[in-house]
Short mmCIF file of C-alpha atoms in Angstrom, two decimals:
data_model
loop_
_atom_site.label_atom_id
_atom_site.label_comp_id
_atom_site.label_asym_id
_atom_site.label_seq_id
_atom_site.Cartn_x
_atom_site.Cartn_y
_atom_site.Cartn_z
CA MET A 1 -86.00 -73.08 -35.52
CA ALA A 2 -87.06 -69.44 -35.04
CA LYS A 3 -90.46 -68.75 -33.48
CA SER A 4 -92.91 -66.11 -34.49
CA ARG A 5 -93.11 -62.77 -32.62
CA SER A 6 -96.73 -63.44 -31.66
CA ARG A 7 -97.82 -66.47 -29.72
CA LYS A 8 -100.88 -67.55 -31.80
CA ASN A 9 -101.01 -71.11 -30.52
CA LYS A 10 -97.24 -71.60 -30.79
CA LYS A 11 -94.86 -72.81 -28.18
CA LYS A 12 -93.14 -70.06 -26.26
CA THR A 13 -89.56 -69.41 -27.31
CA ARG A 14 -87.32 -70.56 -24.49
CA ARG A 15 -84.84 -67.91 -23.49
CA THR A 16 -83.37 -69.73 -20.44
CA ARG A 17 -79.79 -70.72 -21.22
CA LYS A 18 -78.35 -73.64 -19.36
CA ALA A 19 -74.68 -73.52 -18.53
CA PRO A 20 -72.72 -76.32 -20.16
CA ARG A 21 -71.17 -79.04 -18.12
CA GLY A 22 -67.98 -77.74 -16.55
CA ALA A 23 -68.98 -74.07 -16.75
CA PRO A 24 -68.88 -71.79 -13.68
CA THR A 25 -72.06 -72.12 -11.61
CA THR A 26 -71.76 -69.60 -8.72
CA ALA A 27 -73.44 -66.21 -8.93
CA GLY A 28 -70.06 -64.50 -8.92
CA GLN A 29 -68.73 -66.66 -11.72
CA ARG A 30 -71.75 -66.73 -14.02
CA GLY A 31 -71.23 -64.31 -16.92
CA SER A 32 -68.15 -62.75 -15.28
CA GLU A 33 -65.37 -62.03 -17.73
CA SER A 34 -62.93 -61.18 -14.92
CA ALA A 35 -63.52 -64.52 -13.24
CA LEU A 36 -62.72 -66.29 -16.45
CA ALA A 37 -59.72 -64.10 -17.12
CA ASP A 38 -58.23 -64.83 -13.67
CA THR A 39 -58.16 -68.59 -14.14
CA THR A 40 -54.76 -70.21 -14.16
CA HIS A 41 -55.76 -72.65 -16.87
CA PRO A 42 -56.15 -70.72 -20.14
CA ASP A 43 -56.80 -73.90 -22.17
CA GLU A 44 -59.67 -74.84 -19.90
CA ASN A 45 -60.94 -71.29 -20.13
CA ASP A 46 -61.06 -71.55 -23.93
CA GLU A 47 -63.03 -74.75 -23.70
CA ILE A 48 -65.54 -73.11 -21.34
CA LEU A 49 -66.00 -70.17 -23.67
CA VAL A 50 -66.46 -72.49 -26.67
CA ALA A 51 -69.06 -74.51 -24.77
CA LEU A 52 -70.82 -71.37 -23.53
CA TRP A 53 -71.01 -70.03 -27.08
CA GLN A 54 -72.33 -73.25 -28.51
CA ASN A 55 -75.10 -73.50 -25.92
CA THR A 56 -76.31 -69.91 -26.07
CA ARG A 57 -77.23 -69.52 -29.75
CA SER A 58 -80.99 -69.73 -29.33
CA GLY A 59 -81.35 -65.94 -29.32
CA ALA A 60 -79.39 -65.63 -32.57
CA ARG A 61 -81.50 -68.37 -34.17
CA ALA A 62 -84.74 -66.71 -33.07
CA GLY A 63 -83.55 -63.32 -34.32
CA ARG A 64 -82.57 -64.80 -37.67
CA GLY A 65 -86.06 -66.24 -37.97
CA PHE A 66 -87.61 -62.84 -37.43
CA HIS A 67 -85.27 -61.26 -40.00
CA PHE A 68 -86.21 -63.90 -42.59
CA GLN A 69 -89.86 -63.27 -41.87
CA ASP A 70 -89.31 -59.54 -42.42
CA ALA A 71 -87.45 -60.28 -45.69
CA VAL A 72 -90.43 -62.30 -46.90
CA GLY A 73 -92.64 -59.37 -45.91
CA ALA A 74 -90.43 -56.94 -47.88
CA TRP A 75 -90.80 -59.18 -50.97
CA LEU A 76 -94.60 -59.16 -50.64
CA ALA A 77 -94.57 -55.41 -49.98
CA ALA A 78 -92.52 -54.77 -53.14
CA GLY A 79 -94.88 -56.97 -55.15
CA LEU A 80 -97.86 -55.10 -53.75
CA ALA A 81 -96.25 -51.74 -54.62
CA ALA A 82 -95.46 -52.97 -58.13
CA GLY A 83 -99.01 -54.09 -58.77
CA SER A 84 -97.95 -57.73 -59.11
CA ILE A 85 -100.15 -58.80 -56.21
CA ALA A 86 -103.92 -58.54 -56.46
CA GLU A 87 -104.62 -58.03 -52.75
CA THR A 88 -104.89 -54.51 -51.34
CA LYS A 89 -102.72 -54.51 -48.20
CA LEU A 90 -100.17 -56.43 -46.20
CA THR A 91 -100.51 -57.15 -42.47
CA PRO A 92 -97.36 -58.44 -40.78
CA GLU A 93 -98.06 -60.67 -37.78
CA GLY A 94 -101.67 -60.98 -38.76
CA LEU A 95 -103.37 -64.32 -38.28
CA GLU A 96 -100.14 -65.82 -39.61
CA ASP A 97 -96.66 -64.34 -40.06
CA MET A 98 -97.97 -62.36 -43.04
CA THR A 99 -101.49 -61.78 -44.28
CA LEU A 100 -102.35 -60.29 -47.66
CA GLU A 101 -105.83 -58.83 -47.29
CA GLY A 102 -108.19 -58.58 -50.21
CA ALA A 103 -111.07 -60.34 -51.85
CA HIS A 104 -109.46 -63.65 -50.90
CA HIS A 105 -106.99 -63.37 -48.04
CA LEU A 106 -103.64 -65.11 -48.29
CA HIS A 107 -102.19 -66.22 -44.95
CA LEU A 108 -98.45 -66.94 -45.13
CA GLN A 109 -96.20 -68.69 -42.66
CA ALA A 110 -92.41 -68.19 -43.08
CA LYS A 111 -89.94 -70.69 -41.65
CA SER A 112 -86.21 -69.97 -41.58
CA ARG A 113 -83.40 -72.45 -41.49
CA VAL A 114 -79.75 -71.85 -40.67
CA GLY A 115 -77.75 -71.95 -43.89
CA TYR A 116 -75.28 -74.70 -42.95
CA LEU A 117 -78.14 -77.12 -42.27
CA GLY A 118 -79.30 -77.02 -45.87
CA PRO A 119 -82.93 -77.57 -47.03
CA PHE A 120 -85.62 -78.74 -44.62
CA PRO A 121 -85.90 -82.53 -44.15
CA LEU A 122 -89.10 -83.86 -45.71
CA GLY A 123 -90.65 -84.89 -42.35
CA GLN A 124 -90.00 -81.51 -40.74
CA ALA A 125 -91.40 -79.66 -43.77
CA CYS A 126 -94.58 -81.75 -43.58
CA ARG A 127 -95.00 -80.94 -39.89
CA HIS A 128 -94.76 -77.21 -40.62
CA ILE A 129 -97.31 -77.48 -43.41
CA LEU A 130 -99.78 -79.49 -41.31
CA ASP A 131 -99.38 -77.16 -38.31
CA ALA A 132 -100.18 -74.15 -40.52
CA TRP A 133 -103.08 -76.03 -42.12
CA GLU A 134 -104.68 -76.93 -38.79
CA ARG A 135 -104.62 -73.28 -37.71
CA HIS A 136 -106.00 -72.30 -41.11
CA GLU A 137 -108.85 -74.79 -40.84
CA ALA A 138 -109.67 -73.63 -37.34
CA ARG A 139 -110.30 -70.13 -38.66
CA GLY A 140 -113.15 -71.51 -40.75
CA ASN A 141 -112.63 -69.40 -43.88
CA SER A 142 -112.72 -71.87 -46.73
CA ASP A 143 -112.28 -69.22 -49.41
CA GLN A 144 -108.96 -67.99 -48.02
CA ARG A 145 -105.60 -69.33 -49.14
CA LEU A 146 -102.58 -70.55 -47.20
CA ALA A 147 -98.90 -70.44 -48.11
CA VAL A 148 -95.79 -71.76 -46.32
CA VAL A 149 -92.39 -70.33 -47.25
CA LEU A 150 -89.50 -72.60 -46.33
CA GLU A 151 -86.01 -71.12 -46.48
CA SER A 152 -83.84 -73.18 -48.86
CA GLY A 153 -86.76 -75.43 -49.75
CA VAL A 154 -87.26 -79.12 -49.00
CA ARG A 155 -84.60 -81.76 -49.39
CA ASP A 156 -85.02 -83.89 -52.53
CA VAL A 157 -88.18 -82.03 -53.52
CA PRO A 158 -87.55 -79.79 -56.59
CA GLY A 159 -89.91 -77.11 -57.77
CA LEU A 160 -91.96 -75.27 -55.12
CA ARG A 161 -91.24 -71.93 -56.77
CA ASP A 162 -94.61 -70.09 -56.70
CA VAL A 163 -96.42 -68.89 -53.62
CA ASN A 164 -99.69 -68.83 -55.59
CA GLU A 165 -99.52 -72.42 -56.91
CA PRO A 166 -101.15 -75.01 -54.60
CA LEU A 167 -99.41 -78.28 -53.88
CA ALA A 168 -101.96 -80.14 -56.06
CA ARG A 169 -100.38 -78.44 -59.08
CA SER A 170 -96.78 -77.83 -57.96
CA LEU A 171 -96.03 -81.43 -56.90
CA PRO A 172 -95.63 -84.13 -59.57
CA ASP A 173 -97.65 -87.31 -59.03
CA ASP A 174 -94.51 -89.19 -58.08
CA SER A 175 -93.17 -86.55 -55.68
CA PRO A 176 -92.01 -88.03 -52.36
CA MET A 177 -93.72 -85.09 -50.64
CA ARG A 178 -97.18 -86.35 -51.64
CA GLY A 179 -96.63 -89.64 -49.88
CA ALA A 180 -94.99 -88.05 -46.83
CA LEU A 181 -97.83 -85.54 -46.44
CA SER A 182 -100.46 -88.25 -46.78
CA GLU A 183 -98.77 -90.41 -44.14
CA ALA A 184 -98.29 -87.48 -41.74
CA ALA A 185 -101.88 -86.29 -42.27
CA ALA A 186 -103.24 -89.80 -41.51
CA LYS A 187 -101.34 -89.88 -38.20
CA ARG A 188 -103.03 -86.61 -37.23
CA GLY A 189 -106.45 -87.96 -38.11
CA LEU A 190 -106.90 -85.81 -41.20
CA SER A 191 -109.43 -87.30 -43.58
CA ASP A 192 -108.84 -87.86 -47.29
CA GLN A 193 -111.22 -84.98 -48.00
CA GLY A 194 -109.24 -82.74 -45.61
CA LEU A 195 -105.97 -83.68 -47.29
CA ALA A 196 -107.49 -82.91 -50.66
CA ARG A 197 -108.56 -79.46 -49.41
CA LEU A 198 -105.03 -78.90 -48.08
CA MET A 199 -103.46 -79.84 -51.41
CA SER A 200 -105.81 -77.59 -53.39
CA THR A 201 -105.55 -74.44 -51.25
CA THR A 202 -102.06 -74.58 -49.75
CA ALA A 203 -98.94 -73.41 -51.58
CA VAL A 204 -95.38 -74.15 -50.50
CA MET A 205 -92.45 -72.14 -51.73
CA GLY A 206 -88.76 -72.86 -51.17
CA VAL A 207 -86.47 -69.87 -51.50
CA ASP A 208 -83.06 -68.89 -50.13
CA TRP A 209 -82.28 -65.42 -48.86
CA LYS A 210 -80.33 -64.41 -51.94
CA GLU A 211 -83.16 -65.33 -54.30
CA LEU A 212 -85.66 -63.63 -52.03
CA THR A 213 -83.67 -60.39 -52.27
CA ALA A 214 -83.46 -60.77 -56.07
CA ARG A 215 -87.22 -61.19 -56.32
CA THR A 216 -87.72 -58.09 -54.16
CA THR A 217 -85.47 -55.92 -56.34
CA GLU A 218 -87.17 -57.21 -59.50
CA HIS A 219 -90.48 -55.85 -58.19
CA LEU A 220 -88.83 -52.56 -57.18
CA GLU A 221 -87.37 -52.12 -60.68
CA SER A 222 -90.87 -51.66 -62.04
CA VAL A 223 -91.54 -48.86 -59.53
CA VAL A 224 -88.29 -46.81 -59.64
CA ASP A 225 -85.44 -46.66 -62.12
CA LEU A 226 -82.34 -46.99 -59.95
CA PRO A 227 -79.11 -49.01 -59.89
CA PHE A 228 -79.13 -52.32 -58.07
CA SER A 229 -77.37 -51.02 -54.96
CA ALA A 230 -80.03 -48.34 -54.56
CA LEU A 231 -82.76 -50.94 -54.90
CA LEU A 232 -81.12 -52.91 -52.11
CA LEU A 233 -81.35 -49.83 -49.86
CA ILE A 234 -85.05 -49.54 -50.62
CA ALA A 235 -85.52 -53.26 -49.94
CA ARG A 236 -83.93 -52.81 -46.53
CA GLU A 237 -86.24 -49.90 -45.79
CA LEU A 238 -89.22 -52.11 -46.66
CA ARG A 239 -87.90 -54.75 -44.27
CA THR A 240 -87.79 -52.10 -41.55
CA LYS A 241 -91.31 -50.97 -42.43
CA VAL A 242 -92.59 -54.56 -42.20
CA ALA A 243 -90.80 -55.12 -38.89
CA GLU A 244 -92.27 -51.93 -37.40
CA ALA A 245 -95.79 -52.99 -38.44
CA ALA A 246 -95.20 -56.43 -36.96
CA ASP A 247 -94.10 -54.91 -33.66
CA ALA A 248 -97.16 -52.59 -33.64
CA ASN A 249 -99.44 -55.57 -34.03
CA VAL A 250 -98.79 -56.65 -30.48
CA ASN A 251 -101.98 -54.63 -29.92
CA PRO A 252 -104.76 -57.19 -29.27
CA ALA A 253 -107.45 -55.03 -30.90
CA TYR A 254 -108.18 -56.34 -34.42
CA GLU A 255 -109.53 -53.02 -35.56
CA ALA A 256 -106.24 -51.34 -34.55
CA ARG A 257 -104.07 -53.71 -36.56
CA GLN A 258 -101.19 -52.13 -38.51
CA SER A 259 -101.41 -52.81 -42.26
CA LEU A 260 -99.38 -51.54 -45.21
CA SER A 261 -101.38 -50.43 -48.23
CA ARG A 262 -100.05 -50.08 -51.76
CA MET A 263 -100.19 -46.31 -51.33
CA ASP A 264 -98.13 -46.52 -48.11
CA LEU A 265 -95.53 -48.70 -49.79
CA VAL A 266 -95.19 -46.68 -52.98
CA SER A 267 -94.85 -43.55 -50.86
CA THR A 268 -92.03 -45.20 -48.84
CA ILE A 269 -90.24 -46.32 -51.97
CA GLU A 270 -90.45 -42.88 -53.61
CA HIS A 271 -89.32 -41.20 -50.40
CA VAL A 272 -86.19 -43.30 -50.17
CA ALA A 273 -85.53 -42.91 -53.89
CA GLY A 274 -85.75 -39.14 -53.51
CA HIS A 275 -82.82 -39.20 -51.10
CA ILE A 276 -80.55 -41.10 -53.49
CA ASP A 277 -78.32 -38.89 -55.60
CA LEU A 278 -78.41 -40.75 -58.87
CA SER A 279 -76.25 -38.14 -60.59
CA ALA A 280 -73.50 -38.77 -58.06
CA LEU A 281 -73.74 -42.51 -58.50
CA GLU A 282 -73.46 -42.30 -62.28
CA SER A 283 -71.41 -39.12 -62.61
CA ALA A 284 -68.60 -41.09 -64.28
CA VAL A 285 -70.94 -41.87 -67.19
CA VAL A 286 -72.64 -38.48 -67.22
CA ASP A 287 -69.29 -36.64 -67.26
CA GLY A 288 -67.89 -38.76 -70.08
CA VAL A 289 -65.25 -40.56 -67.99
CA CYS A 290 -66.58 -43.90 -69.16
CA GLU A 291 -69.48 -45.65 -70.89
CA PRO A 292 -70.94 -49.13 -70.80
CA PHE A 293 -68.91 -51.32 -73.11
CA GLU A 294 -70.62 -52.11 -76.38
CA THR A 295 -69.09 -53.67 -79.46
CA GLY A 296 -71.61 -52.06 -81.73
CA MET A 297 -71.32 -51.96 -85.52
CA PRO A 298 -70.47 -48.93 -87.67
CA PRO A 299 -72.46 -48.32 -90.89
CA SER A 300 -69.81 -50.22 -92.87
CA VAL A 301 -66.75 -52.22 -91.93
CA ASP A 302 -64.20 -53.48 -94.46
CA ASP A 303 -60.81 -55.08 -94.26
CA SER A 304 -58.91 -51.77 -94.40
CA TYR A 305 -58.49 -52.63 -90.75
CA TYR A 306 -55.51 -54.79 -91.78
CA GLU A 307 -53.65 -51.77 -93.09
CA GLY A 308 -53.11 -50.58 -89.53
CA VAL A 309 -56.35 -48.82 -88.50
CA ALA A 310 -56.60 -48.40 -84.70
CA THR A 311 -58.64 -51.29 -83.33
CA GLN A 312 -62.11 -50.47 -82.00
CA PRO A 313 -64.67 -52.73 -80.32
CA TRP A 314 -66.71 -52.95 -83.54
CA HIS A 315 -63.76 -54.58 -85.28
CA VAL A 316 -64.14 -57.42 -82.79
CA ALA A 317 -67.88 -57.63 -83.53
CA ALA A 318 -67.15 -57.72 -87.25
CA GLY A 319 -64.83 -60.73 -86.81
CA LEU A 320 -61.79 -58.84 -88.14
CA VAL A 321 -59.67 -59.22 -85.01
CA VAL A 322 -57.43 -62.28 -84.98
CA PRO A 323 -58.19 -64.58 -82.05
CA ARG A 324 -55.27 -64.88 -79.62
CA PRO A 325 -56.30 -67.74 -77.33
CA GLN A 326 -52.96 -68.12 -75.57
CA ILE A 327 -52.68 -64.44 -74.69
CA MET A 328 -56.36 -64.32 -73.73
CA ALA A 329 -55.85 -67.25 -71.37
CA GLU A 330 -53.05 -65.27 -69.62
CA VAL A 331 -55.34 -62.24 -69.35
CA VAL A 332 -58.24 -64.22 -67.86
CA LEU A 333 -55.94 -65.96 -65.37
CA GLY A 334 -54.41 -62.62 -64.37
CA LEU A 335 -57.84 -61.09 -63.73
CA GLN A 336 -58.88 -64.10 -61.67
CA GLU A 337 -55.72 -64.11 -59.58
CA ARG A 338 -54.91 -60.41 -59.19
CA SER A 339 -57.99 -58.62 -60.58
CA ALA A 340 -55.76 -56.36 -62.70
CA VAL A 341 -53.97 -56.96 -66.00
CA VAL A 342 -51.78 -54.64 -68.08
CA LEU A 343 -51.18 -55.48 -71.75
CA THR A 344 -47.83 -54.12 -72.88
CA GLY A 345 -45.95 -53.94 -76.13
CA PRO A 346 -44.82 -51.48 -78.84
CA SER A 347 -47.24 -49.24 -80.68
CA GLY A 348 -49.41 -51.05 -83.20
CA VAL A 349 -48.69 -54.53 -81.90
CA GLY A 350 -52.33 -55.40 -81.19
CA LYS A 351 -52.85 -54.53 -77.50
CA SER A 352 -56.18 -52.77 -78.08
CA ALA A 353 -57.44 -55.69 -80.13
CA ILE A 354 -56.89 -58.04 -77.23
CA LEU A 355 -58.32 -55.54 -74.74
CA TRP A 356 -61.62 -55.31 -76.66
CA MET A 357 -61.83 -59.12 -76.76
CA VAL A 358 -61.74 -59.40 -72.95
CA PRO A 359 -65.51 -58.91 -72.42
CA ALA A 360 -66.29 -61.85 -74.68
CA ALA A 361 -63.90 -64.00 -72.64
CA LEU A 362 -65.60 -62.93 -69.36
CA PRO A 363 -69.24 -62.32 -70.26
CA GLY A 364 -70.45 -62.46 -66.66
CA VAL A 365 -68.77 -59.12 -65.89
CA LEU A 366 -70.42 -55.70 -66.29
CA TRP A 367 -67.76 -53.94 -68.40
CA TYR A 368 -67.18 -50.22 -68.84
CA ARG A 369 -64.89 -48.57 -71.36
CA ILE A 370 -62.84 -45.86 -69.68
CA HIS A 371 -62.13 -42.81 -71.81
CA ARG A 372 -59.82 -41.02 -69.38
CA VAL A 373 -58.15 -41.77 -66.09
CA SER A 374 -57.10 -38.85 -63.93
CA GLU A 375 -56.78 -38.92 -60.18
CA SER A 376 -59.90 -36.76 -59.81
CA ASP A 377 -61.95 -39.23 -61.89
CA VAL A 378 -61.19 -42.25 -59.75
CA PRO A 379 -63.74 -41.63 -56.93
CA ALA A 380 -66.55 -41.35 -59.49
CA LEU A 381 -65.47 -44.67 -61.06
CA ILE A 382 -65.45 -46.41 -57.70
CA ARG A 383 -68.90 -45.00 -56.89
CA LEU A 384 -70.18 -46.29 -60.22
CA ALA A 385 -68.94 -49.81 -59.45
CA ARG A 386 -70.51 -49.75 -56.02
CA ALA A 387 -73.78 -48.46 -57.48
CA TYR A 388 -74.05 -51.75 -59.38
CA SER A 389 -73.24 -53.76 -56.23
CA VAL A 390 -69.83 -54.91 -57.34
CA SER A 391 -68.81 -58.08 -55.56
CA ALA A 392 -67.13 -61.44 -56.25
CA ASP A 393 -70.55 -62.70 -57.36
CA THR A 394 -71.47 -59.59 -59.44
CA PRO A 395 -68.13 -58.32 -60.82
CA VAL A 396 -67.67 -55.00 -62.60
CA GLY A 397 -64.77 -54.41 -64.99
CA PHE A 398 -63.01 -51.31 -66.38
CA LEU A 399 -61.26 -51.43 -69.77
CA VAL A 400 -58.55 -48.73 -70.06
CA ASP A 401 -56.96 -48.32 -73.47
CA ALA A 402 -53.71 -46.28 -73.56
CA ALA A 403 -53.51 -46.52 -69.75
CA GLY A 404 -50.19 -44.69 -69.65
CA ARG A 405 -51.31 -41.59 -71.46
CA GLY A 406 -52.58 -38.31 -70.01
CA ASP A 407 -52.46 -38.11 -66.22
CA PHE A 408 -49.92 -40.83 -65.43
CA ARG A 409 -50.98 -40.94 -61.81
CA GLY A 410 -54.53 -41.88 -62.71
CA TRP A 411 -53.92 -45.60 -63.27
CA ALA A 412 -51.91 -45.93 -60.05
CA ARG A 413 -54.72 -44.29 -58.06
CA LEU A 414 -57.37 -46.39 -59.80
CA ARG A 415 -55.49 -49.60 -59.16
CA THR A 416 -54.91 -48.73 -55.48
CA ASP A 417 -58.57 -47.90 -54.85
CA ALA A 418 -59.91 -50.78 -56.93
CA ALA A 419 -57.78 -53.30 -55.08
CA ALA A 420 -59.87 -52.63 -51.97
CA VAL A 421 -63.13 -53.45 -53.80
CA PRO A 422 -63.76 -57.21 -54.22
CA GLY A 423 -65.04 -58.03 -57.69
CA LEU A 424 -63.70 -54.90 -59.39
CA LEU A 425 -61.53 -55.87 -62.36
CA LEU A 426 -59.10 -53.69 -64.35
CA ALA A 427 -57.71 -54.42 -67.78
CA GLY A 428 -55.44 -51.86 -69.34
CA ALA A 429 -53.26 -51.52 -72.43
CA ALA A 430 -50.07 -49.45 -72.38
CA ARG A 431 -47.24 -48.87 -74.83
CA ILE A 432 -43.96 -50.35 -73.66
CA GLU A 433 -42.48 -46.84 -73.39
CA ASP A 434 -45.31 -45.76 -71.06
CA VAL A 435 -45.22 -48.69 -68.66
CA ALA A 436 -42.78 -46.94 -66.30
CA GLU A 437 -45.33 -44.15 -65.90
CA LEU A 438 -47.95 -46.52 -64.50
CA GLY A 439 -46.20 -46.86 -61.17
CA ASP A 440 -45.79 -50.08 -59.21
CA LEU A 441 -47.13 -52.99 -61.28
CA SER A 442 -46.16 -55.72 -58.79
CA ASN A 443 -49.82 -56.22 -57.89
CA CYS A 444 -50.89 -56.51 -61.55
CA THR A 445 -50.39 -59.25 -64.10
CA THR A 446 -48.33 -57.94 -67.01
CA VAL A 447 -48.95 -59.63 -70.37
CA SER A 448 -46.55 -58.92 -73.22
CA VAL A 449 -48.18 -58.74 -76.68
CA SER A 450 -46.34 -59.45 -79.92
CA LEU A 451 -47.20 -60.52 -83.46
CA ASP A 452 -47.47 -64.27 -83.98
CA GLU A 453 -47.62 -66.33 -87.17
CA ASP A 454 -51.36 -66.88 -87.12
CA ALA A 455 -52.08 -63.19 -86.83
CA ALA A 456 -49.48 -62.38 -89.49
CA GLU A 457 -51.14 -64.75 -91.94
CA VAL A 458 -54.62 -63.33 -91.33
CA ILE A 459 -53.35 -59.76 -91.83
CA PHE A 460 -51.60 -60.78 -95.05
CA ASP A 461 -54.77 -62.43 -96.39
CA GLY A 462 -56.75 -59.28 -95.63
CA LEU A 463 -54.23 -57.07 -97.43
CA VAL A 464 -54.24 -59.40 -100.44
CA THR A 465 -58.02 -59.24 -100.61
CA ARG A 466 -57.88 -55.43 -100.72
CA GLY A 467 -55.07 -55.42 -103.22
CA ALA A 468 -53.01 -53.46 -100.70
CA THR A 469 -49.88 -55.59 -101.00
CA SER A 470 -47.87 -57.10 -103.84
CA ALA A 471 -45.80 -59.32 -101.58
CA PRO A 472 -45.90 -62.99 -102.68
CA HIS A 473 -45.95 -64.33 -99.10
CA TRP A 474 -46.23 -63.17 -95.52
CA ARG A 475 -43.22 -65.08 -94.13
CA GLU A 476 -40.41 -62.76 -95.30
CA ALA A 477 -42.00 -59.60 -93.87
CA PHE A 478 -42.83 -61.46 -90.63
CA ASP A 479 -39.26 -62.65 -90.13
CA ARG A 480 -37.95 -59.09 -90.68
CA SER A 481 -40.59 -57.36 -88.52
CA SER A 482 -39.18 -58.36 -85.08
CA ARG A 483 -42.80 -59.43 -84.35
CA LEU A 484 -43.97 -55.78 -84.48
CA THR A 485 -47.35 -55.51 -86.16
CA LEU A 486 -46.74 -51.94 -87.30
CA GLU A 487 -43.42 -52.83 -88.92
CA TYR A 488 -44.94 -55.94 -90.51
CA THR A 489 -47.86 -53.99 -92.05
CA HIS A 490 -45.46 -51.28 -93.24
CA MET A 491 -43.28 -53.76 -95.07
CA LEU A 492 -46.26 -55.35 -96.79
CA THR A 493 -47.91 -52.07 -97.81
CA GLN A 494 -44.71 -50.15 -98.66
CA GLY A 495 -45.19 -47.59 -95.94
CA ARG A 496 -48.67 -46.36 -96.67
CA ARG A 497 -49.52 -46.14 -92.97
CA LEU A 498 -46.15 -45.45 -91.34
CA GLY A 499 -46.27 -41.69 -91.83
CA GLU A 500 -49.73 -41.48 -90.30
CA VAL A 501 -48.66 -43.47 -87.25
CA ILE A 502 -45.57 -41.36 -86.69
CA ALA A 503 -47.64 -38.17 -87.00
CA ASP A 504 -50.04 -39.56 -84.45
CA GLN A 505 -47.25 -40.31 -81.97
CA ILE A 506 -45.85 -36.76 -82.40
CA ARG A 507 -49.33 -35.35 -81.80
CA VAL A 508 -49.82 -37.34 -78.63
CA ARG A 509 -46.49 -36.23 -77.18
CA THR A 510 -47.25 -32.61 -78.06
CA GLU A 511 -50.65 -32.77 -76.32
CA GLU A 512 -49.06 -34.30 -73.22
CA ASP A 513 -46.18 -31.78 -73.11
CA ARG A 514 -43.57 -34.55 -73.60
CA TYR A 515 -41.22 -32.30 -75.44
CA GLN A 516 -38.04 -33.88 -74.06
CA GLU A 517 -38.99 -37.14 -75.81
CA LEU A 518 -39.57 -35.25 -79.06
CA GLU A 519 -36.19 -33.58 -78.82
CA LEU A 520 -34.48 -36.92 -78.29
CA LEU A 521 -36.43 -38.52 -81.18
CA SER A 522 -35.52 -35.63 -83.47
CA LEU A 523 -31.85 -36.27 -82.82
CA VAL A 524 -31.96 -39.98 -83.66
CA SER A 525 -34.71 -40.17 -86.24
CA VAL A 526 -32.48 -38.97 -89.11
#
């Protein structure tokens, strides 16, 4: 258990480290790497090092306790800056670990606990609460409040979420903590009236480090408009500010105590924010490389989509896109296993439709629609993902339609750089003739897309509704289409869209200077 920086009636942190049984004991051996390295028994040497390590962790535990205390201080500092806390200033290492000074002071004690140990046992939690209460009572200020923050909370005691809610309100009548506190208080000679005062003026909050950071950034969001990663930088600066004030309060003079006012804290936040280049973080969006994925809805959507209109996200929102659960399962699995999926198939087969359905299948991902992928755009895209703290817990995804068009080296560069960023997902769609241009796909999952019977029937029904086909049934066209959506639609609509699609493919090849392909096509198209 980490001790406070100041002594304030606490036991002194013991820094003496006893050597484990079997460890070197002479002055020349103690702490000597060369002595250990010269031993002729490497296995014994390993055992000694393991034992030494296990028995010298008190410094790390104490340091972790101080860091948790500073993190609690940063949370309070952010709340003070945001105006969410009524008090006027924060004093680290005041009369407790943290003191919020104002009309009614709040004294707060923070207790850390190593993660692998889990929540505090009920008995230990009660001891910490009573220790803090006895110090609080000794100060003789009945109008001041007390709070105890316990990292990871108390075992088998749910709730305890609000530092301003006293135990009398936060604990249900049947909570095991009420009985445990009553029993522990009686052993210390605390009267029923004293226990009642404790319950009415003392709050206990259980919070892990991750949630504490989230609460801090929530406060900061109301002060500055920055991406999450930038808010984390500011939160770290607040931790440093709190730690520096705590160190300064080694001064025994009360009038010289170091406190942080709301003005001090807002100034610190704005100063750090001023050094963050937001335009660089979000240049990919500003420059039109990508945009946050939105399905949206156009002014009007009708079933002309089934005549071969290029699929857009709003077609998904309108319910026009045929669900493809089997293919979608392959896509999701590929993203989970390799973080990159390429949908392949001939033009007009439905690759884009599946691509725009991916966000609905993985709603926990922050998705961006990529408009272009050149090598020079890739660093801006990676910066954007990092700005939103991409990780396995907070994934970011890029959707790249027509991944093989334009600068063919762009996808390869994006995939290479993205592979080094945990939590960054790529989903692309490429025509079968462009797949070779994407480079090495061995580290991607490739999903082949083709027309199936369910999709064929839905398309047929849509064309019938519009009066766009006179075919009596969908089966004949489906059997003759080689499972190509474009061919299938052409057969049903007697070619109304085929000329437009061919013109589009010629235009694309002209824009991309792919004249050799056009020459070859001109020879065989007759």
